[in-house]
XYZ file of C-alpha atoms in Angstrom:
644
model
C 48.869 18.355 -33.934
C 50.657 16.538 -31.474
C 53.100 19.350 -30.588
C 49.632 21.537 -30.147
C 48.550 19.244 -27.828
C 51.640 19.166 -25.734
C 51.918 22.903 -25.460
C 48.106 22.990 -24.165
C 48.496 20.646 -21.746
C 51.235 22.551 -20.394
C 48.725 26.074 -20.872
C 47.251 27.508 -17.317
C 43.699 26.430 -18.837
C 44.656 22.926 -19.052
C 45.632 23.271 -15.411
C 42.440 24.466 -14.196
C 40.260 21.862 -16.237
C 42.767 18.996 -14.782
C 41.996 20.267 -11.415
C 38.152 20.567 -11.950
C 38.359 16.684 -13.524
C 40.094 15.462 -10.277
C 37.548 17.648 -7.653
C 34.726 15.617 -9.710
C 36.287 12.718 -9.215
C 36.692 12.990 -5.445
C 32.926 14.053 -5.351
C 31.055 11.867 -7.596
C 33.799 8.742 -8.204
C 35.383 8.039 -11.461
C 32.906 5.758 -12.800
C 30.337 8.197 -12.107
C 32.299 11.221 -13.886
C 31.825 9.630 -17.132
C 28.259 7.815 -17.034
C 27.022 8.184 -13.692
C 24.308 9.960 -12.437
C 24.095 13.435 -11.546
C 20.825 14.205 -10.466
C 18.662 12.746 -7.427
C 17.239 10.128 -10.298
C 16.648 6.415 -8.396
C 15.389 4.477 -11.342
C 16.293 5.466 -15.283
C 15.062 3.264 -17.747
C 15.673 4.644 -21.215
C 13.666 7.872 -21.578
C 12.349 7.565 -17.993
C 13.836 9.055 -15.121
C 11.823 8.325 -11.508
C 13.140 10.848 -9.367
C 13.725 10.779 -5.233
C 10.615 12.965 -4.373
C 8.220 10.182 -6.674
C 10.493 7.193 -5.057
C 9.816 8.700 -1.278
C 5.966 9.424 -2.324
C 5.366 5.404 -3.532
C 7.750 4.415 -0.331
C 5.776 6.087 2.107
C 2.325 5.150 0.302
C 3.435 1.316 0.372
C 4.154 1.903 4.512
C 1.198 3.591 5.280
C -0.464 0.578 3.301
C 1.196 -1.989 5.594
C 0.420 0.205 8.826
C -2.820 -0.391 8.107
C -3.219 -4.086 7.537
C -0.842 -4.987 10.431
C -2.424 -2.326 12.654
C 0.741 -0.530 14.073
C 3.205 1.829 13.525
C 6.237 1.187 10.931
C 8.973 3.527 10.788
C 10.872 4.194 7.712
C 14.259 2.568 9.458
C 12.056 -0.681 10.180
C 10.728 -1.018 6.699
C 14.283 -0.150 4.997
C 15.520 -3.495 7.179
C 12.633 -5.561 6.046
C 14.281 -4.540 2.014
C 11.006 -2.679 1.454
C 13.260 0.456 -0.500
C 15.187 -2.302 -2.548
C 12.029 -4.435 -3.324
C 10.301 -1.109 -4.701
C 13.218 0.368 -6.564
C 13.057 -3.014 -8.625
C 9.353 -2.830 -8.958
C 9.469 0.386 -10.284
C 12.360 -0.312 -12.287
C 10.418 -3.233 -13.742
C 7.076 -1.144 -14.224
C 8.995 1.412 -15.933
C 10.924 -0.940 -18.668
C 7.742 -2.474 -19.372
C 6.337 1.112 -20.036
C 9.706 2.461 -22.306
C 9.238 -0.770 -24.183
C 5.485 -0.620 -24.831
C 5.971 2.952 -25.795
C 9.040 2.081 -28.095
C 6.597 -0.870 -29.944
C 3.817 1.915 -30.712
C 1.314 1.122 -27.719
C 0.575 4.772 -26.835
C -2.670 6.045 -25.994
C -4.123 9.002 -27.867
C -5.277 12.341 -26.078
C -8.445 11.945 -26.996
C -8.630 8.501 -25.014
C -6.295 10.188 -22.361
C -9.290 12.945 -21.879
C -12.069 10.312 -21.818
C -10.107 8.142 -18.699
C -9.536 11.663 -16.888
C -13.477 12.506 -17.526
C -14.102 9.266 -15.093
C -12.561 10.881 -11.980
C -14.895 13.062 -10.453
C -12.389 14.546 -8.174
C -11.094 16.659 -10.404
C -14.242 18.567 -11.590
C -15.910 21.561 -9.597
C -18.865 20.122 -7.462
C -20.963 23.334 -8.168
C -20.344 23.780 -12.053
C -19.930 20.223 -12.673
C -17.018 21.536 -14.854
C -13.647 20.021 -15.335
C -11.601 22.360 -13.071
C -7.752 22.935 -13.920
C -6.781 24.391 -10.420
C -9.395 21.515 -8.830
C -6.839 18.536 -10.802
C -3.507 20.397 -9.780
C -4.450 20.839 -6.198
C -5.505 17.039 -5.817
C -2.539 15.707 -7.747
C -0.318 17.954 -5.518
C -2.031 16.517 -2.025
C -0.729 13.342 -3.355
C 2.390 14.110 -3.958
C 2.054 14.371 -7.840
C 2.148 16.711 -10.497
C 0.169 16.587 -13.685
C 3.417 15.373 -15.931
C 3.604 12.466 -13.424
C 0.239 11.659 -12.783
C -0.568 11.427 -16.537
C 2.691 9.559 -17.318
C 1.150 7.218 -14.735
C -1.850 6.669 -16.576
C -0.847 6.522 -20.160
C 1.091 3.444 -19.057
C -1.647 2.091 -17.196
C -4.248 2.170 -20.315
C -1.135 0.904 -22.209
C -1.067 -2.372 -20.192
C -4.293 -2.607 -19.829
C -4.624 -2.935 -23.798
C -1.829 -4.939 -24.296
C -3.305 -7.288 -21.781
C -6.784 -7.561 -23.239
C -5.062 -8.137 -26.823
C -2.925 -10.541 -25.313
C -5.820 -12.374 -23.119
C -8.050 -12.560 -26.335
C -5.640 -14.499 -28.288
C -4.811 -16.817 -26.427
C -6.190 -20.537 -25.512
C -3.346 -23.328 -24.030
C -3.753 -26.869 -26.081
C -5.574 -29.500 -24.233
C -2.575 -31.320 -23.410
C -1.743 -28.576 -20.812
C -5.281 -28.860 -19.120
C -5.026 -32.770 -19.379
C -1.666 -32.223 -17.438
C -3.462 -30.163 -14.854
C -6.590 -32.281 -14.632
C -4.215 -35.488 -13.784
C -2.250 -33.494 -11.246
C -5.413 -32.402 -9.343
C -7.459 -35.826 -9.616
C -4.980 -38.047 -8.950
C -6.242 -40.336 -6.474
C -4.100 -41.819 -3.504
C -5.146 -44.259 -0.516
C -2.761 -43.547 3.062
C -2.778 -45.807 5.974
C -1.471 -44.503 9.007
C -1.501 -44.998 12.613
C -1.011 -42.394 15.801
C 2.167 -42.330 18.264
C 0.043 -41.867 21.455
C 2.446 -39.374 23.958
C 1.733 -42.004 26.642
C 3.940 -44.021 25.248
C 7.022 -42.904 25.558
C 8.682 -42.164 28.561
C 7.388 -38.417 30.017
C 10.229 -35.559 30.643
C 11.271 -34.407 33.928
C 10.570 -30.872 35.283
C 13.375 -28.949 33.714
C 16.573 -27.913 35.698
C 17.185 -23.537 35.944
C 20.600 -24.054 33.750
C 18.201 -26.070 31.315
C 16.136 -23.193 30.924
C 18.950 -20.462 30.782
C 19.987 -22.569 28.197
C 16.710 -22.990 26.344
C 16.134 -19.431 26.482
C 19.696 -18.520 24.732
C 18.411 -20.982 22.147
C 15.301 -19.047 21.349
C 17.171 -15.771 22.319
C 15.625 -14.119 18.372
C 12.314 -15.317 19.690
C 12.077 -14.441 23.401
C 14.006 -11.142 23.374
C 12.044 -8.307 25.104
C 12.213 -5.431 22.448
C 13.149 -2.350 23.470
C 10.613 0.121 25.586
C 10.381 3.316 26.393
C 8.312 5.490 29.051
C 7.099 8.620 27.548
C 6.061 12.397 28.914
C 3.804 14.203 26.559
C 2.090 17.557 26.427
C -0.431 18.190 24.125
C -2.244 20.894 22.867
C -6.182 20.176 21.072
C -8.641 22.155 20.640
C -11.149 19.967 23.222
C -8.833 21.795 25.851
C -10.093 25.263 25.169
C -13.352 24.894 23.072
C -15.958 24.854 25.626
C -18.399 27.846 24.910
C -16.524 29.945 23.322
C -19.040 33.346 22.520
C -19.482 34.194 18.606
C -19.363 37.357 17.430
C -22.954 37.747 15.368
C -21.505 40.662 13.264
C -18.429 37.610 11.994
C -21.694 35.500 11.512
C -23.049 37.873 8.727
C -19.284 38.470 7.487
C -18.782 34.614 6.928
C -21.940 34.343 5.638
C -22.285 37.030 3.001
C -18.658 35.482 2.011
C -19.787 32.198 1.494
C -23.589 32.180 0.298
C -23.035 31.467 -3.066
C -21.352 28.075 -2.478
C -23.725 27.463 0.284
C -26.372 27.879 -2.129
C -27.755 25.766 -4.885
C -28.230 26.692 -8.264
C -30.622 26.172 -10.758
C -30.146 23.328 -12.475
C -31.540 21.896 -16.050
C -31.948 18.941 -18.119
C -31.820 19.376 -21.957
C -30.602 18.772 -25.445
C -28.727 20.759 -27.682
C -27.886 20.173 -31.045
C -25.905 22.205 -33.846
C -27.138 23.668 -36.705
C -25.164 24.610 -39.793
C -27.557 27.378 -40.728
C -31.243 28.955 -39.954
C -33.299 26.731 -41.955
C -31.846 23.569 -40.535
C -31.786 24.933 -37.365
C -35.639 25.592 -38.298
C -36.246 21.731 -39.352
C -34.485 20.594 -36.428
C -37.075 22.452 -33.970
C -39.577 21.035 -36.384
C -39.037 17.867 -35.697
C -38.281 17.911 -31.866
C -41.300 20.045 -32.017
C -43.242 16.748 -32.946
C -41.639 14.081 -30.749
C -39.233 13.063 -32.764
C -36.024 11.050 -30.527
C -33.438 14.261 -30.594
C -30.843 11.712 -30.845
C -32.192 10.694 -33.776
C -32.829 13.786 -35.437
C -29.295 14.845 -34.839
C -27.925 11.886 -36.411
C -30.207 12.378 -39.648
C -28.496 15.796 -39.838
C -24.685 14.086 -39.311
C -24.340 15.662 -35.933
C -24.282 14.671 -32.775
C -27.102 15.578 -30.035
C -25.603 17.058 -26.927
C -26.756 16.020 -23.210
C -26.992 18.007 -19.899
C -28.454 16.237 -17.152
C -29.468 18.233 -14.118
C -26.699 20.673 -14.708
C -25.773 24.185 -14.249
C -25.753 26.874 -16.610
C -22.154 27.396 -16.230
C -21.659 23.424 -17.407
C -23.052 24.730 -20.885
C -19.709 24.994 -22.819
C -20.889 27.284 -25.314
C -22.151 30.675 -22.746
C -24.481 32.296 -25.075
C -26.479 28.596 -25.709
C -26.238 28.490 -21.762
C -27.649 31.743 -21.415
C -30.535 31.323 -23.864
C -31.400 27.875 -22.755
C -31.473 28.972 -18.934
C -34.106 31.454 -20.087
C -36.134 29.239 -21.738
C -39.366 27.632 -19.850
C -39.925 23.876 -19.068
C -40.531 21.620 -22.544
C -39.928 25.031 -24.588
C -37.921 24.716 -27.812
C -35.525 27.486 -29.328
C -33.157 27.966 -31.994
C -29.744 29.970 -30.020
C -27.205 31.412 -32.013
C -24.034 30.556 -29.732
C -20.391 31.655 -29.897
C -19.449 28.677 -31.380
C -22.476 28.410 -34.015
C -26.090 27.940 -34.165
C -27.599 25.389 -31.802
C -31.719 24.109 -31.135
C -32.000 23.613 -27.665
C -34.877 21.944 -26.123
C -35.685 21.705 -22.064
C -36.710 18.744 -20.932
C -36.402 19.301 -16.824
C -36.021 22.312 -14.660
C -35.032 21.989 -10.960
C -35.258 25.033 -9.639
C -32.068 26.381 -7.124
C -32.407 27.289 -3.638
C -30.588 30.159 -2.043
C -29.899 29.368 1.704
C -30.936 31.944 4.615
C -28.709 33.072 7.314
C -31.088 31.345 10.300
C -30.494 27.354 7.885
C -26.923 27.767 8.025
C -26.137 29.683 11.261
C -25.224 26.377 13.259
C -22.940 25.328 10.527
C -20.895 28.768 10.526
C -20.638 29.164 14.094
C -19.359 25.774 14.467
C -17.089 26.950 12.082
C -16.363 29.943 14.239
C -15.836 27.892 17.015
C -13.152 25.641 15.406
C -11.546 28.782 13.941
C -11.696 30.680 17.637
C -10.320 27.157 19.336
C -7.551 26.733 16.809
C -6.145 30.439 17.778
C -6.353 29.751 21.431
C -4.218 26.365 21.196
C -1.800 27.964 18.927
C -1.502 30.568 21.703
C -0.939 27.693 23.987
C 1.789 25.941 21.947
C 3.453 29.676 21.931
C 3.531 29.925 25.391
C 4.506 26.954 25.862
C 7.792 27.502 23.127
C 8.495 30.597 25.139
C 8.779 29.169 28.492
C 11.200 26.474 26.712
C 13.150 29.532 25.141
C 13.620 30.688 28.706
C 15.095 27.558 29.973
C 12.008 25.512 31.332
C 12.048 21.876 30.686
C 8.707 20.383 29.079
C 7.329 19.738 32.354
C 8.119 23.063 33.223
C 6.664 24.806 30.360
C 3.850 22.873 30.244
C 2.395 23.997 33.249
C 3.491 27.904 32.727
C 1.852 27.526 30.033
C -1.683 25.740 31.621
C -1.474 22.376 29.872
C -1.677 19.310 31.421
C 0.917 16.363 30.499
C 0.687 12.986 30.863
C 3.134 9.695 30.969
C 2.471 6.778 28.636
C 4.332 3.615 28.557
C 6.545 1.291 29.029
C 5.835 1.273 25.233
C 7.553 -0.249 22.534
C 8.335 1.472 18.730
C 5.446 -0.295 17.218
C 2.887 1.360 20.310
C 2.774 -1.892 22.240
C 2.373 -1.996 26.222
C 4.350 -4.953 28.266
C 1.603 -7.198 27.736
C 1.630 -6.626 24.190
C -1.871 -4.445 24.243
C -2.142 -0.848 22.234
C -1.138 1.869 24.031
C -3.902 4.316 23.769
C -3.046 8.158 23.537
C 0.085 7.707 21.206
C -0.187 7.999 17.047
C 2.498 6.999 14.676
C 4.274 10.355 14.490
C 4.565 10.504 18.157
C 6.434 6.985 17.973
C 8.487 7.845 15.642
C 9.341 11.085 16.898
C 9.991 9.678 20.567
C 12.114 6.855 19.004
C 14.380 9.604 17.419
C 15.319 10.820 20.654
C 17.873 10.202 23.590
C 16.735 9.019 27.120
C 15.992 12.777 28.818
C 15.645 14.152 24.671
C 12.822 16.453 24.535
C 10.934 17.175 21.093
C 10.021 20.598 19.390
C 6.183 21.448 19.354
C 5.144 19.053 16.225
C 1.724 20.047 14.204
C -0.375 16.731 14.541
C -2.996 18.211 12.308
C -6.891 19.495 12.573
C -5.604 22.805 15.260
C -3.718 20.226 17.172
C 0.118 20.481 18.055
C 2.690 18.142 20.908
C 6.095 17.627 22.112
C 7.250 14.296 23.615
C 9.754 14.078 26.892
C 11.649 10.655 27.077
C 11.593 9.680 30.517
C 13.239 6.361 30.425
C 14.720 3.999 27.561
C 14.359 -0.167 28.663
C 16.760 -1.505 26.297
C 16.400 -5.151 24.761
C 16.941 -7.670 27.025
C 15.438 -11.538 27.891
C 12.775 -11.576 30.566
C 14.252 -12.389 33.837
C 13.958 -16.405 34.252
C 11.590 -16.142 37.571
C 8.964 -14.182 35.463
C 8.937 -16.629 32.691
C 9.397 -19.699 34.198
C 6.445 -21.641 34.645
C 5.633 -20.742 30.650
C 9.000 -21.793 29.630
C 9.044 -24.661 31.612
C 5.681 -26.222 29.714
C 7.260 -25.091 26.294
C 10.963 -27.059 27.409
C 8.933 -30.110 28.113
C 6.383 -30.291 25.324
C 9.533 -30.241 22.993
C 11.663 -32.735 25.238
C 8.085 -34.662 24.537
C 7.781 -34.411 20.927
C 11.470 -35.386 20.712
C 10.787 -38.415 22.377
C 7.542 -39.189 19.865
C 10.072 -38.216 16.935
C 12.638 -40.380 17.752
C 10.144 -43.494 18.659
C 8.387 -42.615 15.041
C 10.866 -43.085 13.563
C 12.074 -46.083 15.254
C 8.370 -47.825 13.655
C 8.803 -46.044 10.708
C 11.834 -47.695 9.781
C 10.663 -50.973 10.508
C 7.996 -50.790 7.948
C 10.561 -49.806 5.498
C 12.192 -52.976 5.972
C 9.157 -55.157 5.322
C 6.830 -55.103 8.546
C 3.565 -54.490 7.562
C 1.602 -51.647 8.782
C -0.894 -53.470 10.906
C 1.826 -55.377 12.667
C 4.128 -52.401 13.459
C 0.925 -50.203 15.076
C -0.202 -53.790 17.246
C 3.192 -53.583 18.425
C 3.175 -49.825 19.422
C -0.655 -50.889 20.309
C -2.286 -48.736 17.825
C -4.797 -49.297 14.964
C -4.136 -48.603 11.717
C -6.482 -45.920 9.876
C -7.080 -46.469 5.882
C -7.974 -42.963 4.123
C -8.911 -44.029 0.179
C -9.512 -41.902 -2.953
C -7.679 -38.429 -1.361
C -7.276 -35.889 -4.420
C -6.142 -32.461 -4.409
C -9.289 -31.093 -4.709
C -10.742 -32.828 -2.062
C -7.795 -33.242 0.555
C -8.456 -29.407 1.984
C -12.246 -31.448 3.252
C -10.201 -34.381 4.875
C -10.385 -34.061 8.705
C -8.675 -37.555 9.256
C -5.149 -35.985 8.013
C -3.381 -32.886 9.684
C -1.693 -30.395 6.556
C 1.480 -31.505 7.453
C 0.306 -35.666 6.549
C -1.438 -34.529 3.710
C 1.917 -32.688 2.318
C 3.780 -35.229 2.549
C 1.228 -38.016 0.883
C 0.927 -35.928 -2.203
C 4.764 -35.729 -1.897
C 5.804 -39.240 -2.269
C 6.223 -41.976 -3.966
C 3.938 -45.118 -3.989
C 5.047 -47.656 -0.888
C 7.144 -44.838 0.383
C 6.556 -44.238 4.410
C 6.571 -41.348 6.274
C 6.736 -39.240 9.644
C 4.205 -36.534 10.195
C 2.346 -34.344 12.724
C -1.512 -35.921 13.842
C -4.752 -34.067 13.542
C -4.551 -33.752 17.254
C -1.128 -33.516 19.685
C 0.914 -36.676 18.358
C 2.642 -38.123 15.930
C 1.715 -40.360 13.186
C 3.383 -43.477 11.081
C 1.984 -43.240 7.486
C 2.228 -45.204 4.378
C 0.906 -44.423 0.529
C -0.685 -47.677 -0.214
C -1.844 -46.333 -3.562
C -1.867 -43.942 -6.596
C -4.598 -43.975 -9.016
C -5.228 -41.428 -12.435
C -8.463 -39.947 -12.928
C -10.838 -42.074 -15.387
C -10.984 -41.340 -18.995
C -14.757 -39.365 -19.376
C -14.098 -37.545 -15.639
C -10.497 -36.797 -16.980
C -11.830 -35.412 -20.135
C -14.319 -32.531 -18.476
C -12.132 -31.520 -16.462
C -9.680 -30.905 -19.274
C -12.369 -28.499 -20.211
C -12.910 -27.189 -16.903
C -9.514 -26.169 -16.106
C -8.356 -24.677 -19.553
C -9.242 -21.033 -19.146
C -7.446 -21.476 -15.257
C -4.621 -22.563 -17.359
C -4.797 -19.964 -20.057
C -4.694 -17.575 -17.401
C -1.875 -19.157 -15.392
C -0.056 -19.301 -18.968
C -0.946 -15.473 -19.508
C 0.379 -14.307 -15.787
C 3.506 -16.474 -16.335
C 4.188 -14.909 -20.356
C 3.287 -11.152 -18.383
C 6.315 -11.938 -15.781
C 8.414 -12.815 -18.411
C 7.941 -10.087 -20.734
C 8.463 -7.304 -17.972
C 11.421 -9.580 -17.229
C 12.471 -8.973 -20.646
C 11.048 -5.205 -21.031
C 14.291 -4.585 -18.263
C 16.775 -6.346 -20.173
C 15.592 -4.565 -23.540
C 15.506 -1.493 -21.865
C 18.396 -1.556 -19.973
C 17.161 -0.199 -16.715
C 19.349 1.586 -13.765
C 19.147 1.661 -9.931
C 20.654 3.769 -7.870
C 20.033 1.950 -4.180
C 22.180 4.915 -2.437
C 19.883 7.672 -3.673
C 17.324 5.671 -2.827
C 18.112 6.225 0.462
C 19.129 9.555 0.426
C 15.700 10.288 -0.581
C 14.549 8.507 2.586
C 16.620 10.113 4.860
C 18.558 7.263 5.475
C 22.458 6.378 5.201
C 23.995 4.824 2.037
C 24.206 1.347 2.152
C 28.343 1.185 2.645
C 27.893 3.384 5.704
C 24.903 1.898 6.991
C 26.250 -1.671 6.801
C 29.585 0.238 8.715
C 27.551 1.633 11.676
C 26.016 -2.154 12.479
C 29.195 -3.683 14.455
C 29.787 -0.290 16.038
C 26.435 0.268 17.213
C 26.441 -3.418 18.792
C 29.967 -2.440 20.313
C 28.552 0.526 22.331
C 25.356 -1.165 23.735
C 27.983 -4.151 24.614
C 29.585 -1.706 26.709
């Protein structure tokens, strides 16, 4: 066998796979040959793969989330810096292990309960039929970025956690001990006596020298450094530009119409009950009895069936067509016994609402509005064309702007976030304007970008303002008050602390604050629960009291400007009967704590288990962004060329 082997590896084949080996190595890395991973996957946790598309659809969904609470712009680059790519890749890695190892234990809900969640999102049934609508669920998955694999995947695990949760919230009460803990912590009482530093007296700071300044400014340079700003020229193209009165064709107004009446219209709809019937005589008792009163609910039950409800609906809600058609024929209160394509059913009316087909003259504003919009969109497109075919010819965006009859304007000095100088929004610019303008060169000009709803742009930069500190004359008189408010509380510090020692060695706490001529201020019975009331102590006293021992003095900021010299005089538990309710009180707060802390640690121990992979490189591949070995390369040579 050995000999076989030798004379193979010497064979042309042996060459060729050798040589196929070593190009995969080059491409993917040796590691990776074996038991790496091939495909755009950023997260694999056993059976579960999370692929780039899914990562760059929760990525962009998390930014768009934090554009909106902080009000501005934030570009993927931006939010990659802040770690937001390697903070969701472990999130989802977590989420998925936690998933794999509920599925692995047996925690898997059933397609029947699967159906039932999906029947509680009306967005995916038809708003005419009231029917659940295939092509209605695809299209709305796919305008999120999902597909119905995904999506469902999605929402298995979430009724899988949410079970797991309630089983594991159910069963579970703390011992008293840990509310008695808790109870202790929070009703501890303490008694502080403290006295202010007044500013007066200590010795005031002179007006600051220029070096001082230059010097405090390098200090704070993180703080104080202009960012970078940049003036914009943009042409736009909306339909406001050409709408006006644009004249409507009345013979499109009958086309559009006759095209549309029959959603424009509403159908009949009907209320009633329909219940199956094995055979013609039950289905005759069954009519019987509704035929008398009788609750159809209950009479289907008596026959081991259930009744079946439609509520204002359609006749094409009727699952069965033929019970559908036969009901819909049927007057007001009337009862009838239908044989259906799916069996016999007795089908009683209880509501009619009859449907309304709309004229031409009710909907005629609404269609040539829709006209309008339609005519508009056409004229800016034509716009934006002429526009792309002046630029084809050699016209810059000035240029073709105005062969092309559309005004521009100039926005800015504006930074990547859409702030002016003064730190106001910039009004006129959107997100994707930003981030296109912040993608180009000083003098870069943009392609013609679709901004949505008919309306289209391009973006000139005029001028980049790179980062930089504010010259000194602009900021001076600010930085001047902020140099000598800290030279101040220096001075305060250091004379604090001066008193503050002397206590420690003995000096009581009204003879230290006669000396410094203060008065000493006694705050008693100060608990947790009450200290957030206290208006005597600033949150910076009341850390540290809760923070130290008893005797132990301290150094903290006042309620007002100042300083202040505090000692705890005093530490007192909670009494036994107030100690006891509140035991009680707390225990489900406890439970709960208990329950959030056993949740962490079993998704903490679902990624273990599981074994769960990251891939932090595709990760950013599927954002558009460097690996992390390159990116981390470009830093010192992109600070290089703007030192130059």
């Amino acid at each position: 066998m050995l000999s076989a082997t030798r004379q193979f590896a010497k064979s042309w084949v042996a060459a060729v796979l050798i040589g196929l080996l070593v190009v995969s190595f080059a491409i993917f890395g040796v590691n990776d040959a074996f038991k790496g991973n091939f495909t755009n996957d950023v997260v694999k946790a056993g059976s579960r793969h999370v692929s780039g598309q899914d990562f760059r659809r929760e990525f962009d969904n998390f930014r768009k989330g934090a554009e909106e609470q902080t009000k501005r712009p934030i570009s993927i680059e931006e939010a990659a810096q802040a770690g937001l790519d390697v903070r969701l890749m472990d999130e989802i890695a977590t989420r998925e292990s936690f998933g794999e190892m509920l599925r692995k234990i047996g925690v898997h809900p059933s397609d029947q309960l699967m159906e039932s969640e999906l029947r509680k999102i009306p967005a995916f049934f038809n708003p005419v039929s009231g029917a659940f609508d295939k092509t209605l669920y695809q299209q709305r998955l796919g305008e999120n970025g999902l597909n119905p694999a995904r999506f469902e995947t999605l929402l298995r695990d979430q009724i899988a956690e949410s079970h797991t949760a309630a089983a594991m919230v159910n069963g579970l009460r703390v011992p008293r001990a840990y509310g008695a803990l808790s109870a202790i912590y929070e009703l501890e009482a303490r008694d502080v006596g403290y006295f202010m530093i007044d500013p007066r007296s200590v010795t005031q700071p002179a007006q600051p020298t220029d070096a001082q300044l230059e010097a405090f400014m390098k200090e704070n340079a993180d703080r104080m450094t202009l960012p970078e700003f940049r003036v914009l020229t943009v042409v736009a193209f909306t339909p406001a530009q050409v709408s006006g009165d644009l004249p409507i064709d009345p013979a499109e107004v009958q086309k559009r119409f006759e095209f549309r009446k029959d959603t424009l219209s509403r159908p009949e709809t009907r209320t009633l009950v329909q219940i199956p019937a094995k055979d013609a005589a039950a289905a005759q008792a069954i009519a019987d009895r509704l035929a008398k009163g009788e609750d159809p609910a209950a009479v289907a039950k008596s026959t081991g069936v259930e009744a079946i409800n439609y509520a204002d609906r359609p006749q094409s809600a009727v699952a069965d067509k033929r019970v559908g058609a036969g009901a819909f024929a049927l007057k007001e209160g009337q009862i009838s016994t239908i044989q259906g394509d799916l069996g016999m059913a007795v089908v009683k009316v209880v509501k009619i609402t009859p449907g309304q087909a709309v004229t031409l003259d009710q909907v005629r504003p609404q269609i040539e509005a829709e006209l309008r919009k339609d005519a508009a969109a056409e004229k800016v497109y034509a716009l934006s064309q002429a526009y792309e075919d002046a630029r084809a010819d050699g016209a810059n965006l000035i240029e073709a702007a105005k062969k092309a009859g559309v005004p521009t304007f100039t926005l800015g000095p504006v930074t990547q976030q859409g702030q002016g100088q003064q730190g106001q929004p910039v009004p006129g610019l959107t997100p994707k304007m930003l981030e296109l303008a912040y993608s180009l060169p000083a003098g870069g000009e943009s392609e013609v970008q679709d901004a949505g709803e008919g309306n289209y742009f391009a973006v000139r930069v005029e001028r980049v303002i790179p980062k930089a500190l504010p010259p000194l004359a602009e900021v001076k008189p600010q930085l001047s008050r902020f140099w000598m408010m800290r030279e101040l509380v220096k001075r305060m510090q250091t004379r604090a602390d001066e008193l503050a020692a002397r206590v420690r060695k003995g000096e009581s706490l009204e003879a230290v604050a006669a000396s410094a001529g203060a008065k000493v201020v006694h705050v008693a019975n100060l608990d947790r629960q009450n200290a957030a009331q206290s208006t005597a102590l600033s949150r910076d006293a009341l850390g540290k009291a809760f923070s130290v021992k008893q005797g132990d003095v301290f150094t903290a900021e006042g309620t007002q400007f100042g300083l202040i010299v505090g000692k705890l005089e005093a530490v007192r538990p909670p009494s036994g009967p107030t100690l006891a309710r509140i035991t009680e009180d707390v225990r489900p707060q406890v439970t709960m704590a208990l329950f959030r802390d056993l949740g962490a640690a079993a998704r903490k121990a679902a990624r273990t288990e599981v074994k769960a992979q990251v891939y932090p490189d595709k990760a950013r591949a599927a954002l558009g962004l460097p690996p992390i070995e390159k990116a981390k390369a470009a830093e010192p040579a992109a600070k290089t060329e703007k030192a130059k």
